[in-house]
Amino acid sequence: MKKVKYLCIVLFVFMSCSSDDSQTDNGTNSEATQANALSVGVSANDLLSANTFTSLVVEVVYVDGFEPSQTAINNFVSFLENRINKPEGITVQKRSIPSTGLSPYTNQDIIAIEEANRTQFNTNNQIAVWMFFADGESVNNTDTGIVLGTAYRNTSFIIYQEMIEQLTSGTVLNTTPILETTVINHEFGHILGLTNLGSATQTNHEDVDHPRHCNVDSCLMYWQAETSNGVMDMISGGSAPQLDAQCIADLQANGGK
């Protein structure tokens, strides 16, 4: 039986996503930390299958005042349970940190925050994922596109929580948890190797005009799930978009469900 545990610790002390699949170096010699500092998609099979890792720990760290909704975290865990094989369970650890004051964030800023605050790394049979909810915005924002999330390492991604809250502020329905769910699951989809980023496509469904995205317009991995004039249309029905059958087939072929 799968086990889902939540541990909350408070420490006192272009709408779009962007997948950076270049390898990064976290400046340490630790084999454990280096294993979590590789290219996006490299660990897709390790996350999807139980061949090497039989459990998963997700370290959720957020800037004070920008905690993700519990609904979104619950939805993310459900997404994981439906797609990855971790018979020893999924654990979520959640805590806050003070603002760094670095906004707008560069890629190096994001990496530095992770290296200063990440505590969970791969062990013999448990794989670890880092998810950071930031205040402020990305340096890659433009007049026509706002970055809501970035998958930038094999087990690391950032969600620009302040941007999500601003985008959904004043909406008639409480769309913040739905948008959070969409961006979280979309970014983790890239970490799982979608689309053609580590989980090989079983059919030809990569969007040639928007590489690493699915060409099915209702799919979670469709490129408009990361654009300011597209994602709100995709969640207008009151729920987050789901993976289409072709993306699910890619995950299943790489060890997933």
Short mmCIF file of N, CA, C and O in Angstrom, two decimals, residues 29-77:
data_model
loop_
_atom_site.label_atom_id
_atom_site.label_comp_id
_atom_site.label_asym_id
_atom_site.label_seq_id
_atom_site.Cartn_x
_atom_site.Cartn_y
_atom_site.Cartn_z
N ASN A 29 31.59 18.06 -3.93
CA ASN A 29 32.13 16.79 -4.39
C ASN A 29 31.27 15.62 -3.95
O ASN A 29 31.64 14.48 -4.14
N SER A 30 30.14 15.91 -3.33
CA SER A 30 29.29 14.85 -2.82
C SER A 30 28.61 14.11 -3.96
O SER A 30 27.95 14.70 -4.80
N GLU A 31 28.79 12.79 -3.96
CA GLU A 31 28.14 11.99 -5.00
C GLU A 31 26.63 12.10 -4.92
O GLU A 31 25.94 12.15 -5.94
N ALA A 32 26.11 12.18 -3.69
CA ALA A 32 24.66 12.30 -3.51
C ALA A 32 24.12 13.58 -4.09
O ALA A 32 23.12 13.58 -4.81
N THR A 33 24.77 14.71 -3.79
CA THR A 33 24.28 15.98 -4.30
C THR A 33 24.48 16.10 -5.81
O THR A 33 23.64 16.67 -6.50
N GLN A 34 25.56 15.55 -6.31
CA GLN A 34 25.80 15.60 -7.75
C GLN A 34 24.74 14.82 -8.52
O GLN A 34 24.37 15.19 -9.63
N ALA A 35 24.24 13.74 -7.93
CA ALA A 35 23.21 12.94 -8.59
C ALA A 35 21.91 13.71 -8.74
O ALA A 35 21.07 13.35 -9.57
N ASN A 36 21.74 14.78 -7.97
CA ASN A 36 20.54 15.63 -8.06
C ASN A 36 20.83 16.93 -8.78
O ASN A 36 20.07 17.89 -8.66
N ALA A 37 21.94 17.00 -9.50
CA ALA A 37 22.32 18.23 -10.20
C ALA A 37 22.63 17.96 -11.66
O ALA A 37 23.59 18.49 -12.21
N LEU A 38 21.79 17.15 -12.29
CA LEU A 38 21.99 16.76 -13.68
C LEU A 38 20.95 17.43 -14.58
O LEU A 38 20.17 18.26 -14.13
N SER A 39 20.94 17.03 -15.83
CA SER A 39 20.05 17.65 -16.81
C SER A 39 18.60 17.22 -16.61
O SER A 39 18.32 16.10 -16.17
N VAL A 40 17.67 18.09 -16.98
CA VAL A 40 16.24 17.77 -16.93
C VAL A 40 15.96 16.54 -17.80
O VAL A 40 16.41 16.47 -18.94
N GLY A 41 15.24 15.59 -17.24
CA GLY A 41 14.87 14.38 -17.97
C GLY A 41 15.79 13.20 -17.74
O GLY A 41 15.40 12.07 -18.03
N VAL A 42 17.00 13.44 -17.22
CA VAL A 42 17.97 12.36 -17.02
C VAL A 42 17.44 11.31 -16.04
O VAL A 42 17.71 10.12 -16.19
N SER A 43 16.70 11.74 -15.04
CA SER A 43 16.21 10.83 -14.00
C SER A 43 14.78 10.37 -14.24
O SER A 43 14.13 9.87 -13.30
N ALA A 44 14.29 10.50 -15.45
CA ALA A 44 12.90 10.12 -15.74
C ALA A 44 12.62 8.67 -15.36
O ALA A 44 11.65 8.38 -14.66
N ASN A 45 13.47 7.74 -15.79
CA ASN A 45 13.23 6.33 -15.48
C ASN A 45 13.36 6.05 -13.98
O ASN A 45 12.60 5.26 -13.43
N ASP A 46 14.31 6.71 -13.33
CA ASP A 46 14.47 6.54 -11.88
C ASP A 46 13.23 6.98 -11.12
O ASP A 46 12.86 6.39 -10.10
N LEU A 47 12.59 8.04 -11.60
CA LEU A 47 11.37 8.54 -10.97
C LEU A 47 10.16 7.69 -11.32
O LEU A 47 9.30 7.45 -10.47
N LEU A 48 10.10 7.22 -12.53
CA LEU A 48 8.92 6.49 -12.99
C LEU A 48 8.89 5.04 -12.51
O LEU A 48 7.82 4.52 -12.17
N SER A 49 10.02 4.39 -12.47
CA SER A 49 10.07 2.97 -12.17
C SER A 49 10.52 2.72 -10.74
O SER A 49 10.92 3.64 -10.02
N ALA A 50 10.44 1.47 -10.33
CA ALA A 50 10.94 1.05 -9.02
C ALA A 50 12.21 0.22 -9.16
O ALA A 50 12.62 -0.46 -8.22
N ASN A 51 12.87 0.32 -10.30
CA ASN A 51 14.07 -0.48 -10.55
C ASN A 51 15.20 -0.15 -9.57
O ASN A 51 15.89 -1.04 -9.08
N THR A 52 15.39 1.16 -9.32
CA THR A 52 16.46 1.60 -8.43
C THR A 52 15.91 2.22 -7.16
O THR A 52 16.38 1.92 -6.06
N PHE A 53 14.90 3.07 -7.30
CA PHE A 53 14.34 3.79 -6.16
C PHE A 53 12.90 3.34 -5.93
O PHE A 53 12.06 3.44 -6.82
N THR A 54 12.63 2.89 -4.72
CA THR A 54 11.29 2.38 -4.39
C THR A 54 10.45 3.38 -3.63
O THR A 54 9.29 3.11 -3.32
N SER A 55 11.01 4.54 -3.29
CA SER A 55 10.25 5.59 -2.62
C SER A 55 10.71 6.94 -3.12
O SER A 55 11.77 7.07 -3.74
N LEU A 56 9.89 7.96 -2.83
CA LEU A 56 10.16 9.33 -3.27
C LEU A 56 9.90 10.28 -2.12
O LEU A 56 8.90 10.16 -1.41
N VAL A 57 10.81 11.25 -1.93
CA VAL A 57 10.57 12.34 -1.00
C VAL A 57 10.56 13.63 -1.80
O VAL A 57 11.45 13.87 -2.62
N VAL A 58 9.53 14.45 -1.60
CA VAL A 58 9.42 15.75 -2.26
C VAL A 58 9.63 16.82 -1.20
O VAL A 58 8.85 16.92 -0.25
N GLU A 59 10.68 17.59 -1.37
CA GLU A 59 10.98 18.68 -0.44
C GLU A 59 10.37 19.97 -0.99
O GLU A 59 10.83 20.51 -1.99
N VAL A 60 9.30 20.43 -0.35
CA VAL A 60 8.58 21.62 -0.76
C VAL A 60 9.02 22.79 0.13
O VAL A 60 8.77 22.78 1.33
N VAL A 61 9.68 23.76 -0.47
CA VAL A 61 10.16 24.93 0.28
C VAL A 61 9.54 26.17 -0.35
O VAL A 61 9.55 26.32 -1.58
N TYR A 62 8.99 27.04 0.49
CA TYR A 62 8.34 28.24 -0.03
C TYR A 62 8.79 29.47 0.74
O TYR A 62 9.15 29.39 1.92
N VAL A 63 8.79 30.59 0.06
CA VAL A 63 9.11 31.87 0.70
C VAL A 63 7.96 32.25 1.63
O VAL A 63 6.78 32.06 1.28
N ASP A 64 8.28 32.77 2.79
CA ASP A 64 7.27 33.21 3.74
C ASP A 64 6.19 34.04 3.04
O ASP A 64 6.51 35.00 2.33
N GLY A 65 4.93 33.66 3.23
CA GLY A 65 3.82 34.38 2.63
C GLY A 65 3.39 33.85 1.28
O GLY A 65 2.40 34.32 0.72
N PHE A 66 4.11 32.85 0.76
CA PHE A 66 3.79 32.32 -0.57
C PHE A 66 3.69 30.79 -0.54
O PHE A 66 4.17 30.10 -1.43
N GLU A 67 3.02 30.29 0.47
CA GLU A 67 2.81 28.86 0.61
C GLU A 67 1.81 28.37 -0.43
O GLU A 67 0.76 28.98 -0.64
N PRO A 68 2.12 27.28 -1.10
CA PRO A 68 1.15 26.72 -2.05
C PRO A 68 -0.07 26.18 -1.31
O PRO A 68 0.02 25.80 -0.14
N SER A 69 -1.19 26.12 -1.99
CA SER A 69 -2.40 25.59 -1.36
C SER A 69 -2.24 24.10 -1.11
O SER A 69 -1.56 23.39 -1.86
N GLN A 70 -2.88 23.63 -0.05
CA GLN A 70 -2.85 22.19 0.23
C GLN A 70 -3.56 21.41 -0.86
O GLN A 70 -3.20 20.27 -1.16
N THR A 71 -4.56 22.05 -1.48
CA THR A 71 -5.26 21.41 -2.59
C THR A 71 -4.29 21.08 -3.72
O THR A 71 -4.31 19.97 -4.28
N ALA A 72 -3.42 22.04 -4.06
CA ALA A 72 -2.46 21.81 -5.14
C ALA A 72 -1.47 20.73 -4.78
O ALA A 72 -1.10 19.89 -5.63
N ILE A 73 -1.00 20.71 -3.52
CA ILE A 73 -0.07 19.67 -3.11
C ILE A 73 -0.75 18.30 -3.14
O ILE A 73 -0.16 17.31 -3.61
N ASN A 74 -1.98 18.24 -2.68
CA ASN A 74 -2.73 16.98 -2.74
C ASN A 74 -2.90 16.50 -4.18
O ASN A 74 -2.78 15.31 -4.48
N ASN A 75 -3.21 17.45 -5.06
CA ASN A 75 -3.38 17.11 -6.48
C ASN A 75 -2.07 16.60 -7.08
O ASN A 75 -2.07 15.68 -7.90
N PHE A 76 -0.96 17.21 -6.66
CA PHE A 76 0.35 16.78 -7.16
C PHE A 76 0.65 15.35 -6.70
O PHE A 76 1.12 14.52 -7.49
N VAL A 77 0.38 15.06 -5.43
CA VAL A 77 0.60 13.70 -4.92
C VAL A 77 -0.26 12.69 -5.69
O VAL A 77 0.21 11.60 -6.05
#
